Coordinates of C-alpha atoms in Angstrom, one line a residue:
M1 CA 0.1 0.0 -0.4
E2 CA 1.2 3.6 -0.5
R3 CA 3.0 6.0 2.0
I4 CA -0.4 7.6 3.7
K5 CA -0.1 10.8 3.9
T6 CA -3.6 11.8 4.5
L7 CA -6.6 10.1 5.6
S8 CA -10.1 11.3 5.1
L9 CA -12.7 9.0 7.6
D10 CA -16.2 9.1 8.5
L11 CA -17.9 7.3 11.2
E12 CA -22.0 5.4 11.3
T13 CA -22.4 5.0 15.3
Y14 CA -24.4 3.4 17.3
S15 CA -25.3 4.4 21.4
S16 CA -28.2 4.6 23.9
I17 CA -26.7 8.6 25.1
D18 CA -28.5 10.7 23.6
L19 CA -26.0 12.1 21.3
A20 CA -26.9 16.1 21.7
K21 CA -28.1 16.1 25.3
C22 CA -25.1 14.8 26.6
G23 CA -22.2 14.9 23.9
V24 CA -19.9 13.2 22.0
Y25 CA -17.9 12.6 25.4
K26 CA -20.4 10.9 26.8
Y27 CA -22.1 9.8 24.0
A28 CA -18.7 7.2 23.2
E29 CA -17.9 6.2 27.1
S30 CA -21.8 4.2 27.1
P31 CA -21.3 0.4 27.3
D32 CA -22.6 -0.2 24.3
F33 CA -21.2 2.6 21.9
E34 CA -19.6 0.8 18.6
I35 CA -18.8 2.3 15.0
L36 CA -20.8 0.5 12.8
L37 CA -19.8 1.3 9.4
F38 CA -16.0 2.6 8.7
A39 CA -15.7 4.9 6.2
Y40 CA -12.7 6.4 4.9
S41 CA -9.8 8.0 1.9
V42 CA -6.2 6.7 1.6
N43 CA -4.3 10.0 0.2
E44 CA -7.5 11.2 -1.6
G45 CA -8.4 8.0 -3.7
P46 CA -11.5 6.0 -3.8
V47 CA -13.2 5.8 -1.1
Q48 CA -13.2 2.6 1.5
V49 CA -16.4 1.2 3.3
V50 CA -15.5 -0.8 6.4
D51 CA -18.4 -3.1 7.5
I52 CA -17.9 -3.8 11.2
A53 CA -21.3 -4.3 12.1
C54 CA -20.8 -7.3 9.6
G55 CA -17.7 -8.4 11.1
D56 CA -15.3 -6.8 8.5
E57 CA -12.0 -5.6 9.7
V58 CA -10.2 -2.2 9.5
P59 CA -7.1 -3.1 7.9
E60 CA -4.0 -3.1 9.7
E61 CA -2.6 0.2 7.8
I62 CA -5.3 2.4 8.8
L63 CA -5.5 1.0 12.1
A64 CA -1.9 2.2 13.5
A65 CA -2.2 5.8 10.5
L66 CA -4.6 6.9 13.2
T67 CA -2.3 7.5 16.1
D68 CA 0.4 7.9 13.8
D69 CA 0.7 12.4 14.0
T70 CA 2.5 12.7 10.9
V71 CA -0.7 11.3 8.9
E72 CA -2.9 14.5 8.3
K73 CA -6.6 13.4 9.9
W74 CA -9.2 14.5 8.1
A75 CA -13.5 14.4 8.7
Y76 CA -16.6 16.6 8.7
N77 CA -16.8 17.9 12.3
A78 CA -13.9 15.7 13.2
Q79 CA -14.2 16.2 16.8
F80 CA -17.3 13.6 16.3
E81 CA -14.7 11.1 14.8
R82 CA -11.9 11.4 16.8
V83 CA -12.8 10.8 20.5
C84 CA -15.1 7.7 18.7
L85 CA -11.9 6.5 17.5
S86 CA -10.3 7.3 21.1
Y87 CA -12.9 5.3 23.4
W88 CA -13.0 2.3 20.4
L89 CA -8.8 2.0 20.2
R90 CA -8.7 2.0 23.6
R91 CA -11.7 -0.3 23.9
E92 CA -11.1 -2.8 20.8
H93 CA -7.5 -2.4 19.5
P94 CA -5.7 -1.0 22.5
R95 CA -2.0 -2.3 20.4
H96 CA -3.2 1.2 18.0
F97 CA -3.5 3.7 20.9
K98 CA -1.7 5.8 22.0
G99 CA -2.8 9.2 23.6
Y100 CA -0.8 13.0 24.2
G101 CA 0.0 15.3 27.0
V102 CA 1.7 14.3 30.4
P103 CA 0.7 12.4 32.8
E104 CA -1.3 13.6 35.4
D105 CA -4.0 15.3 32.6
S106 CA -6.7 13.2 31.3
V107 CA -6.7 14.0 27.3
G108 CA -4.0 11.3 27.9
N109 CA -7.6 9.3 27.0
Y110 CA -7.3 11.0 23.9
L111 CA -5.8 10.6 20.1
N112 CA -4.1 13.5 19.9
P113 CA -5.5 15.8 17.6
S114 CA -2.0 17.7 16.4
S115 CA -3.0 15.1 13.0
W116 CA -6.6 16.3 12.2
K117 CA -8.3 18.8 10.5
C118 CA -11.7 19.7 10.9
S119 CA -13.4 20.3 7.1
R120 CA -16.8 22.3 8.9
I121 CA -13.8 24.5 10.1
W122 CA -12.2 25.3 7.3
G123 CA -16.0 26.1 5.8
A124 CA -16.5 28.1 9.0
Y125 CA -13.6 30.2 8.7
M126 CA -14.9 30.7 4.5
G127 CA -18.6 31.9 6.2
K128 CA -19.9 29.2 4.8
K129 CA -23.0 27.5 5.8
N130 CA -22.3 24.2 7.9
G131 CA -25.5 19.3 9.6
G132 CA -28.8 11.4 16.9
R133 CA -28.0 8.5 15.5
T134 CA -30.2 5.7 14.9
R135 CA -29.2 1.7 15.4
N136 CA -29.7 0.5 12.3
L137 CA -28.3 -2.9 11.7
P138 CA -28.2 -5.4 8.6
H139 CA -30.3 -8.1 10.1
H140 CA -33.3 -5.2 10.4
S141 CA -32.8 -4.0 6.7
P142 CA -30.1 -5.6 4.0
E143 CA -31.4 -3.4 1.3
K144 CA -31.1 -0.5 3.5
W145 CA -27.7 -0.9 5.0
D146 CA -26.6 -1.2 1.8
L147 CA -28.0 2.1 1.2
F148 CA -26.4 2.9 4.8
K149 CA -23.0 2.1 3.5
K150 CA -23.1 4.5 0.4
Y151 CA -24.9 7.0 2.5
N152 CA -21.5 6.6 5.0
A153 CA -19.0 6.8 1.6
R154 CA -21.0 9.4 -0.2
D155 CA -19.9 11.4 3.6
V156 CA -16.5 10.9 2.8
A157 CA -17.0 12.1 -1.0
V158 CA -18.1 14.7 0.0
E159 CA -15.4 15.7 3.1
L160 CA -13.5 15.6 0.1
G161 CA -15.4 17.7 -2.2
I162 CA -15.3 20.5 0.4
K163 CA -11.5 20.4 0.9
A164 CA -11.5 20.1 -3.2
R165 CA -13.6 23.5 -3.0
L166 CA -12.0 25.2 -0.8
A167 CA -8.3 24.4 -1.7
K168 CA -8.0 28.1 -3.0
F169 CA -7.8 29.6 0.7
P170 CA -6.1 27.8 2.8
V171 CA -6.7 28.0 6.4
P172 CA -3.4 29.7 8.1
D173 CA -0.9 27.1 10.2
F174 CA -1.7 28.8 13.2
I175 CA -5.5 28.4 13.1
W176 CA -5.2 25.0 13.6
D177 CA -2.4 25.1 15.8
E178 CA -5.3 26.9 17.9
Y179 CA -8.1 24.2 17.2
R180 CA -5.2 21.7 19.0
L181 CA -5.7 23.6 21.5
D182 CA -9.2 24.0 22.1
Q183 CA -9.2 20.2 21.6
E184 CA -7.0 19.9 24.1
I185 CA -9.9 21.7 26.0
N186 CA -12.3 20.1 25.0
D187 CA -11.3 16.8 25.8
R188 CA -9.5 18.1 29.9
G189 CA -13.1 18.6 30.1
I190 CA -14.4 20.7 33.5
L191 CA -14.9 18.5 37.2
V192 CA -18.3 18.9 38.3
D193 CA -19.3 18.7 41.8
M194 CA -22.1 16.1 41.3
V195 CA -22.7 16.0 45.8
L196 CA -23.6 19.3 44.4
V197 CA -25.3 19.4 41.2
S198 CA -27.7 16.4 42.3
Q199 CA -28.6 18.1 45.7
A200 CA -29.7 21.3 43.7
I201 CA -31.9 19.3 41.9
A202 CA -33.7 17.6 44.7
I203 CA -33.6 20.7 47.1
D204 CA -36.0 22.2 43.5
A205 CA -38.4 19.8 43.4
K206 CA -39.2 20.6 46.8
T207 CA -39.0 24.0 46.8
K208 CA -41.1 23.9 44.1
Q209 CA -44.1 21.6 45.9
S210 CA -43.2 24.1 48.8
L211 CA -44.1 27.2 46.3
R212 CA -47.3 24.7 44.5
S213 CA -49.0 24.4 48.2
R214 CA -48.3 28.5 49.9
M215 CA -49.9 29.3 46.8
Q216 CA -52.8 27.0 46.6
E217 CA -53.2 27.7 51.0
T218 CA -52.9 31.8 49.7
T219 CA -55.0 31.7 46.4
G220 CA -57.4 28.7 46.3
L221 CA -57.2 27.7 43.6
E222 CA -56.1 24.0 42.3
N223 CA -53.8 24.8 39.9
P224 CA -52.7 28.5 40.7
N225 CA -49.8 28.4 38.1
S226 CA -53.0 28.5 35.3
V227 CA -52.4 31.3 33.7
I228 CA -56.7 31.5 33.2
Q229 CA -56.8 31.1 36.6
M230 CA -54.2 33.0 38.2
K231 CA -55.7 36.5 36.1
G232 CA -59.5 35.7 37.6
W233 CA -58.2 35.4 41.5
L234 CA -56.4 38.8 40.7
S235 CA -60.0 40.0 38.8
G236 CA -61.6 39.7 41.7
K237 CA -59.2 41.3 44.2
G238 CA -60.0 44.1 41.4
I239 CA -56.6 43.9 39.2
E240 CA -57.1 43.3 35.6
A241 CA -53.5 41.9 34.3
E242 CA -52.8 41.4 30.5
S243 CA -50.2 39.3 31.1
L244 CA -48.2 37.3 34.1
D245 CA -44.8 37.4 32.8
K246 CA -41.3 38.6 34.7
K247 CA -42.0 42.2 34.2
A248 CA -45.9 41.9 34.3
V249 CA -45.8 40.6 37.3
R250 CA -43.0 43.0 38.5
D251 CA -44.4 45.6 37.4
L252 CA -47.8 44.4 40.0
L253 CA -45.8 44.2 42.5
P254 CA -45.4 47.2 44.8
D255 CA -48.7 47.8 44.8
A256 CA -50.3 44.6 45.5
D257 CA -51.4 44.0 49.3
K258 CA -49.9 41.2 51.3
D259 CA -52.1 38.1 50.1
V260 CA -51.1 38.8 46.2
A261 CA -47.8 40.3 46.7
A262 CA -47.2 37.3 48.8
A263 CA -49.3 35.3 45.6
L264 CA -47.0 37.0 43.0
S265 CA -43.6 36.3 44.3
C266 CA -44.1 32.4 44.2
R267 CA -45.3 32.7 40.7
Q268 CA -42.2 34.3 39.8
Q269 CA -39.6 31.8 41.7
L270 CA -41.8 28.9 40.6
A271 CA -41.2 30.8 36.9
K272 CA -36.7 31.0 37.1
A273 CA -35.6 28.0 35.5
S274 CA -32.9 27.1 38.4
V275 CA -32.3 24.2 37.8
S276 CA -31.6 23.2 33.6
K277 CA -27.8 23.7 33.8
Y278 CA -27.5 21.5 36.7
R279 CA -29.6 19.2 34.5
A280 CA -27.2 19.8 31.5
M281 CA -24.7 18.9 33.6
Q282 CA -25.9 15.8 35.0
N283 CA -26.6 14.4 31.2
T284 CA -23.1 16.0 30.0
V285 CA -19.9 15.1 33.0
C286 CA -18.1 11.4 31.9
A287 CA -17.3 8.9 34.5
D288 CA -14.1 10.6 36.0
G289 CA -17.1 13.6 37.0
R290 CA -15.7 16.6 34.4
A291 CA -18.3 17.4 31.7
R292 CA -16.6 18.4 28.2
G293 CA -16.7 18.6 24.6
M294 CA -18.5 22.8 26.2
F295 CA -16.7 25.2 23.9
A296 CA -16.9 25.2 19.8
F297 CA -13.9 26.5 18.1
Y298 CA -15.2 29.1 15.3
G299 CA -18.7 29.1 16.8
A300 CA -19.6 32.2 15.7
N301 CA -18.9 32.1 12.2
R302 CA -18.3 35.7 11.1
T303 CA -16.1 36.6 14.1
G304 CA -14.8 33.7 15.5
R305 CA -14.9 33.7 18.6
W306 CA -15.5 30.7 20.7
A307 CA -18.9 29.2 21.3
G308 CA -20.5 27.1 24.6
R309 CA -22.3 24.2 23.9
I310 CA -24.7 22.0 26.3
I311 CA -24.1 22.7 29.8
Q312 CA -23.4 26.7 28.0
L313 CA -20.6 28.5 30.2
Q314 CA -20.7 32.1 28.1
N315 CA -24.5 31.5 29.5
L316 CA -24.3 31.7 33.7
P317 CA -26.3 33.2 35.9
Q318 CA -24.0 35.8 37.8
N319 CA -23.5 36.0 41.8
H320 CA -24.0 38.9 44.1
M321 CA -24.1 36.7 47.5
D322 CA -22.2 37.5 50.3
D323 CA -22.5 34.2 51.7
L324 CA -21.5 32.5 49.0
E325 CA -19.5 29.4 50.4
E326 CA -22.3 29.3 53.3
A327 CA -24.8 29.1 51.0
R328 CA -23.1 26.3 48.5
N329 CA -22.4 24.3 51.6
L330 CA -25.8 24.2 52.7
V331 CA -26.9 23.1 48.9
R332 CA -24.2 20.5 49.7
D333 CA -25.8 19.8 52.7
G334 CA -29.4 18.6 51.9
N335 CA -29.8 21.5 54.0
F336 CA -33.8 22.1 52.9
E337 CA -35.4 23.5 56.6
A338 CA -31.9 26.0 57.2
L339 CA -32.4 27.3 53.1
E340 CA -35.7 28.2 53.5
L341 CA -35.0 29.8 57.3
L342 CA -32.4 31.6 55.7
Y343 CA -34.0 32.6 52.1
D344 CA -36.6 34.7 51.0
D345 CA -36.1 33.0 47.0
I346 CA -34.6 29.9 47.1
P347 CA -34.3 29.2 42.4
S348 CA -32.6 32.6 43.1
V349 CA -29.7 31.1 45.8
L350 CA -30.0 28.0 43.2
S351 CA -29.1 29.9 40.0
E352 CA -26.4 32.0 41.6
L353 CA -24.8 28.7 42.5
I354 CA -24.6 27.2 39.4
R355 CA -21.0 27.9 38.8
T356 CA -20.0 26.6 42.0
A357 CA -20.4 23.7 40.7
F358 CA -17.3 23.4 38.4
V359 CA -14.6 22.8 40.8
A360 CA -11.3 22.6 41.1
K361 CA -10.0 18.9 42.0
P362 CA -8.4 18.0 44.4
G363 CA -4.9 19.2 45.4
Y364 CA -5.3 22.4 42.7
K365 CA -7.1 25.3 42.6
Y366 CA -8.6 28.2 39.7
I367 CA -6.9 30.7 39.1
V368 CA -9.7 33.4 36.8
S369 CA -8.5 35.5 34.4
D370 CA -10.2 38.5 32.1
F371 CA -9.3 41.0 30.0
S372 CA -10.2 44.6 31.8
A373 CA -12.4 46.4 29.0
I374 CA -11.2 44.3 25.7
E375 CA -13.5 45.2 23.1
A376 CA -13.3 49.2 24.4
R377 CA -9.6 49.2 24.6
V378 CA -9.1 47.9 21.2
L379 CA -12.1 50.1 19.7
S380 CA -10.5 52.9 21.1
F381 CA -7.0 51.4 20.2
I382 CA -8.3 51.1 16.0
A383 CA -10.0 54.5 15.9
G384 CA -7.4 56.8 17.5
E385 CA -9.2 58.1 20.2
Q386 CA -6.7 59.8 22.5
W387 CA -8.6 60.0 25.4
R388 CA -10.0 57.1 25.5
I389 CA -6.5 55.5 25.0
Q390 CA -5.5 58.4 28.2
T391 CA -7.8 57.1 29.8
F392 CA -6.7 53.6 30.3
K393 CA -3.1 54.4 29.9
D394 CA -3.1 56.4 33.1
G395 CA -5.8 53.5 34.6
K396 CA -9.0 55.9 35.3
D397 CA -13.0 54.1 35.1
M398 CA -13.8 54.6 31.6
Y399 CA -17.7 55.0 32.7
C400 CA -16.7 58.2 34.5
A401 CA -14.1 59.4 31.5
S402 CA -17.0 58.5 29.0
A403 CA -19.7 60.4 31.8
S404 CA -17.0 63.4 31.6
Q405 CA -16.8 63.9 28.3
M406 CA -20.6 63.0 27.3
F407 CA -21.3 65.5 29.8
G408 CA -17.8 68.1 30.3
V409 CA -17.9 68.4 33.9
P410 CA -15.6 66.1 36.4
V411 CA -17.1 62.7 37.1
E412 CA -15.7 60.6 40.1
K413 CA -17.0 57.3 41.3
H414 CA -17.8 57.5 44.4
G415 CA -17.6 61.2 45.0
V416 CA -18.4 64.6 42.5
N417 CA -21.4 64.4 39.5
S418 CA -20.9 60.6 40.4
H419 CA -24.6 60.1 39.1
L420 CA -23.4 60.7 36.4
R421 CA -21.3 57.6 36.3
Q422 CA -24.3 55.6 34.9
K423 CA -25.1 56.8 32.0
G424 CA -21.7 56.6 31.0
K425 CA -21.9 52.9 31.8
I426 CA -25.1 51.9 30.2
A427 CA -23.8 54.7 26.8
E428 CA -20.3 52.8 26.9
L429 CA -22.0 49.4 27.0
A430 CA -25.0 50.3 24.0
L431 CA -23.0 52.2 21.5
G432 CA -19.5 51.1 20.1
Y433 CA -21.4 49.8 17.5
G434 CA -24.1 52.0 16.2
G435 CA -26.5 51.2 18.3
S436 CA -29.1 53.7 19.0
V437 CA -32.0 53.9 21.4
G438 CA -33.1 50.9 20.7
A439 CA -29.4 49.4 22.3
L440 CA -29.9 52.0 25.0
K441 CA -33.3 49.6 26.1
A442 CA -32.2 46.1 24.6
M443 CA -29.4 47.3 27.6
G444 CA -32.0 48.8 29.9
A445 CA -31.5 51.5 30.2
L446 CA -35.1 52.2 31.3
E447 CA -34.8 49.5 34.6
M448 CA -31.8 51.4 35.4
G449 CA -33.8 54.1 35.5
L450 CA -33.6 56.8 32.8
K451 CA -36.5 58.9 31.0
E452 CA -37.7 57.6 27.6
D453 CA -36.8 61.8 26.8
E454 CA -32.8 60.9 28.3
L455 CA -32.3 58.3 25.5
L456 CA -32.0 60.2 22.5
P457 CA -30.0 63.3 23.9
L458 CA -27.6 60.5 25.1
V459 CA -27.1 59.1 22.2
S460 CA -25.6 62.8 20.5
S461 CA -23.3 63.2 23.3
W462 CA -22.2 60.1 23.4
R463 CA -21.6 59.9 19.7
Q464 CA -20.3 63.6 19.5
A465 CA -17.2 63.1 22.6
N466 CA -15.6 60.3 20.2
P467 CA -15.3 61.8 16.6
R468 CA -13.1 59.5 16.0
I469 CA -15.0 57.0 16.2
T470 CA -18.8 58.3 14.9
C471 CA -18.9 60.6 12.3
F472 CA -17.8 64.2 13.8
C473 CA -14.3 64.3 12.9
R474 CA -13.4 65.1 9.6
I475 CA -9.7 63.4 10.3
T476 CA -11.3 59.8 11.1
R477 CA -14.1 58.0 11.7
F478 CA -13.8 54.6 11.8
W479 CA -17.1 54.0 11.9
W480 CA -17.4 55.6 8.5
D481 CA -14.4 55.0 6.6
V482 CA -15.0 50.8 7.3
D483 CA -18.7 51.6 5.5
A484 CA -17.3 53.1 2.3
A485 CA -14.1 50.6 2.9
V486 CA -16.5 48.0 2.5
K487 CA -18.8 49.0 -0.3
K488 CA -15.6 50.7 -2.2
A489 CA -14.5 46.2 -2.0
V490 CA -17.8 45.2 -3.6
M491 CA -18.1 47.8 -5.9
Y492 CA -15.3 47.7 -7.7
K493 CA -14.0 44.0 -6.6
T494 CA -10.8 46.0 -5.6
S495 CA -8.8 46.0 -2.6
V496 CA -8.6 48.7 0.1
D497 CA -6.3 49.4 3.5
S498 CA -8.0 51.1 6.3
H499 CA -7.6 51.4 10.0
G500 CA -5.1 48.2 9.7
F501 CA -7.2 46.7 7.5
R502 CA -7.6 45.4 4.2
F503 CA -10.8 44.8 2.6
Y504 CA -10.8 43.0 -0.6
Y505 CA -13.3 41.0 -3.3
Q506 CA -11.8 38.2 -4.6
S507 CA -13.6 35.1 -5.9
G508 CA -17.3 35.6 -5.0
M509 CA -15.9 36.7 -1.3
L510 CA -15.9 39.8 0.6
F511 CA -12.6 39.6 2.5
I512 CA -10.7 41.6 5.2
D513 CA -7.8 41.0 7.0
L514 CA -7.1 41.4 10.7
P515 CA -3.9 42.2 12.2
S516 CA -3.0 39.0 13.7
G517 CA -3.2 37.8 10.1
R518 CA -6.3 36.1 10.3
R519 CA -9.5 37.3 7.6
L520 CA -13.2 37.6 8.2
S521 CA -15.2 36.9 5.0
Y522 CA -18.0 37.2 3.8
V523 CA -20.1 35.1 1.5
K524 CA -21.4 36.9 -2.5
P525 CA -20.8 40.2 -1.7
R526 CA -23.4 43.1 -3.4
I527 CA -24.9 46.2 -3.3
G528 CA -28.4 46.6 -2.4
V529 CA -30.6 48.9 -0.7
N530 CA -31.5 49.5 2.4
R531 CA -35.1 50.0 4.1
F532 CA -33.8 53.6 4.2
G533 CA -33.3 54.1 0.2
S534 CA -29.8 53.5 1.2
Q535 CA -26.4 52.3 -0.2
S536 CA -26.1 49.2 1.5
V537 CA -23.9 46.1 1.3
T538 CA -25.7 42.8 1.3
Y539 CA -24.5 38.6 2.2
E540 CA -24.6 35.9 2.3
G541 CA -24.9 34.6 6.2
I542 CA -27.0 32.1 9.0
N543 CA -29.8 33.7 10.9
L544 CA -31.6 32.3 13.7
G545 CA -30.3 29.5 11.6
K546 CA -31.2 29.8 8.3
W547 CA -29.3 30.4 5.6
T548 CA -29.6 33.4 4.0
R549 CA -28.9 36.9 2.8
L550 CA -28.3 39.6 5.6
E551 CA -27.5 43.1 4.9
T552 CA -24.2 44.8 7.1
Y553 CA -22.8 48.8 7.1
G554 CA -20.5 50.7 9.0
P555 CA -20.7 49.8 12.7
K556 CA -22.2 46.1 12.5
V557 CA -19.0 45.2 9.7
T558 CA -16.4 47.4 12.9
E559 CA -18.8 45.6 15.4
N560 CA -17.4 41.8 13.6
L561 CA -13.8 43.9 13.4
V562 CA -13.5 44.7 16.9
Q563 CA -15.4 41.1 18.6
A564 CA -12.7 39.6 16.2
V565 CA -9.4 41.3 17.5
S566 CA -9.8 40.7 20.8
R567 CA -10.8 37.1 20.2
D568 CA -7.3 36.6 18.6
I569 CA -5.8 38.5 21.4
L570 CA -7.8 35.8 23.7
A571 CA -6.5 33.2 21.4
Y572 CA -3.0 35.0 21.5
S573 CA -3.0 34.1 25.6
M574 CA -4.4 30.4 25.3
K575 CA -1.2 30.5 23.4
T576 CA 1.2 31.4 26.1
L577 CA -0.7 30.2 28.5
R578 CA -1.3 26.5 26.7
H579 CA 1.2 25.6 28.6
C580 CA -1.3 25.4 32.2
F581 CA -4.3 22.9 32.6
I582 CA -6.9 25.5 30.8
V583 CA -9.8 23.4 31.0
G584 CA -12.4 27.1 29.7
S585 CA -11.9 30.0 27.9
V586 CA -16.2 32.8 28.4
H587 CA -16.0 35.3 27.0
D588 CA -12.7 37.1 27.6
E589 CA -12.0 34.9 30.4
L590 CA -10.2 31.9 31.2
I591 CA -9.9 29.2 33.5
I592 CA -7.2 27.3 35.0
E593 CA -6.9 24.2 37.1
C594 CA -3.0 24.6 37.9
D595 CA -0.8 23.5 41.3
P596 CA -1.7 25.5 44.7
G597 CA 1.7 27.3 43.6
V598 CA 1.1 29.3 40.6
S599 CA 1.4 32.9 40.7
L600 CA -2.1 34.6 40.1
Q601 CA 0.3 37.6 39.3
S602 CA 2.3 36.1 37.2
V603 CA -0.7 34.6 35.3
C604 CA -2.5 37.9 34.9
D605 CA 0.9 40.2 33.8
Q606 CA 1.4 36.6 31.0
M607 CA -2.1 37.2 29.4
G608 CA -2.0 40.8 29.6
R609 CA 1.1 40.9 27.6
T610 CA 0.3 42.8 23.8
P611 CA 0.7 40.5 20.5
P612 CA 3.1 41.6 18.5
W613 CA 1.1 41.4 15.8
I614 CA -0.9 45.3 16.8
P615 CA 2.2 47.0 19.2
G616 CA 1.1 50.1 21.0
L617 CA -2.7 48.4 21.6
L618 CA -2.4 48.7 26.2
L619 CA -3.6 46.0 27.4
R620 CA -4.3 44.4 31.1
A621 CA -5.4 41.1 32.6
D622 CA -7.1 40.8 36.4
G623 CA -7.8 37.9 38.1
Y624 CA -8.4 35.7 40.8
Q625 CA -8.4 32.1 42.5
C626 CA -10.8 29.9 43.7
K627 CA -11.2 26.6 44.8
F628 CA -15.2 26.4 42.7
Y629 CA -15.6 28.9 39.7
M630 CA -17.9 32.1 40.8
K631 CA -18.1 35.7 39.3
A632 CA -15.7 37.5 41.8

């Protein structure tokens, strides 16, 4: 057989574990997991199908290639094939299995991702559209089994076709290195305190039963959860409620009498989905207590940022309790009576404790390090907004500085004009990418106490205070320089350089080269007219799970650029810290499981180093250490 340089493959498998709910690691760990069909192509040659379910054997040279790091392995969603083959080889062909990493690191249970590449990642890098398995066996239907085998072979042929189609636009090696690091983090997993998880679920059940009983006692209703029954009861109390959603209940509470307030408060607590994350942990956790496969590399098509999977660490409630550890201990001990005595809202307590279910392994600690205002720093630097850059250089509070710049008076966090800081904060959070009144409302401006008639003047004040970002500067106006560059590149199929980025049209694509050497891709761009009658650029992409044509403009592309650069800075930091045991990346934060002797300051200093490809940008990382994950 010719020397194997590349191996493209696809598996058809079975497991009683629900893949969508539990992820591939738990799926492949199941005792009844099996590989049914193994399709492969050597050096992009003819596709072969090994019918393992019917007793065929995978050739020895193919088994050897799976652990040969000089052989490049390709698959669509390669993590699935790599993890499945890791469990299968360890069980069925242990002499062919070879893990990686140091002994104390659980990544050694899996095939080394360094020689694996994923055509899904390639498609995502190019902005292209990206696909429970059932147990079909040959004796169920020989005709259908033959068709199943053809599908298996076709999947490899499709994967080869994807590679051929994208061959003109190779993914840079440093991106594949980031992918390998991502796979290491997913292989390592993150330890879950399953005692806490089980007790939280049990306490939630008791709490809900107690709340329902209290509502029945207060209202006399057979089913106080029923919206119709509850509205009728409220009507009898002189309250006509059009809705009983969270906001409506919150608005009714201040003027409610004792009984109504008690019933509505119970309803509020019952509406909190405080245990869905705990159940996701139960579904996902592997036999060694670690949850794996929680992070999706290139999960965000347009920026390349990481996305969460299954438990969704990117979307955990924050914790603000002063007695967090004490509450955690009560839940872990299953002390429902003490929780009822000490806390008015147990579902909120359970919600705040979700983060704390992730724990460092015995003898280790967590270091959690987070970039300080990374997007604001990147936006300010690229646009050249000097007062903002100076604020970061001086280590001052950006919300106070923004308010001071907007209103022309000094603003101190706990001093003079401190009431204006909140306006500076909401403006900073909502208005950096072209947002207006709607963005302020979406960020909660009205709930923060701002009046409706204050919002538009706030937008104008922020834009005038940031002329190099918006449209009030003759020298540079970042939003609209980007808008002009995109339109020119698409309209004239040319190349435009602006603010350190290169915008160019090539082969039916709009590309934007980033300072890191990575690039953003927009599929089939064209000039159109937006709903305001102005010229705009549209392109094909995914929105709400559907492939459709999307509209963009200068501030929106600015958001893509700033978030993409911020993502690249995080990836750079992850690679400089890869000798540490990184167990998660959440937005602009790293979670590291390490020996107690590791210095927090050293990790923060390393993370805060400016990448060589964006000299002059001022970065800062802050952090804390803990034995369980929390938001300090």
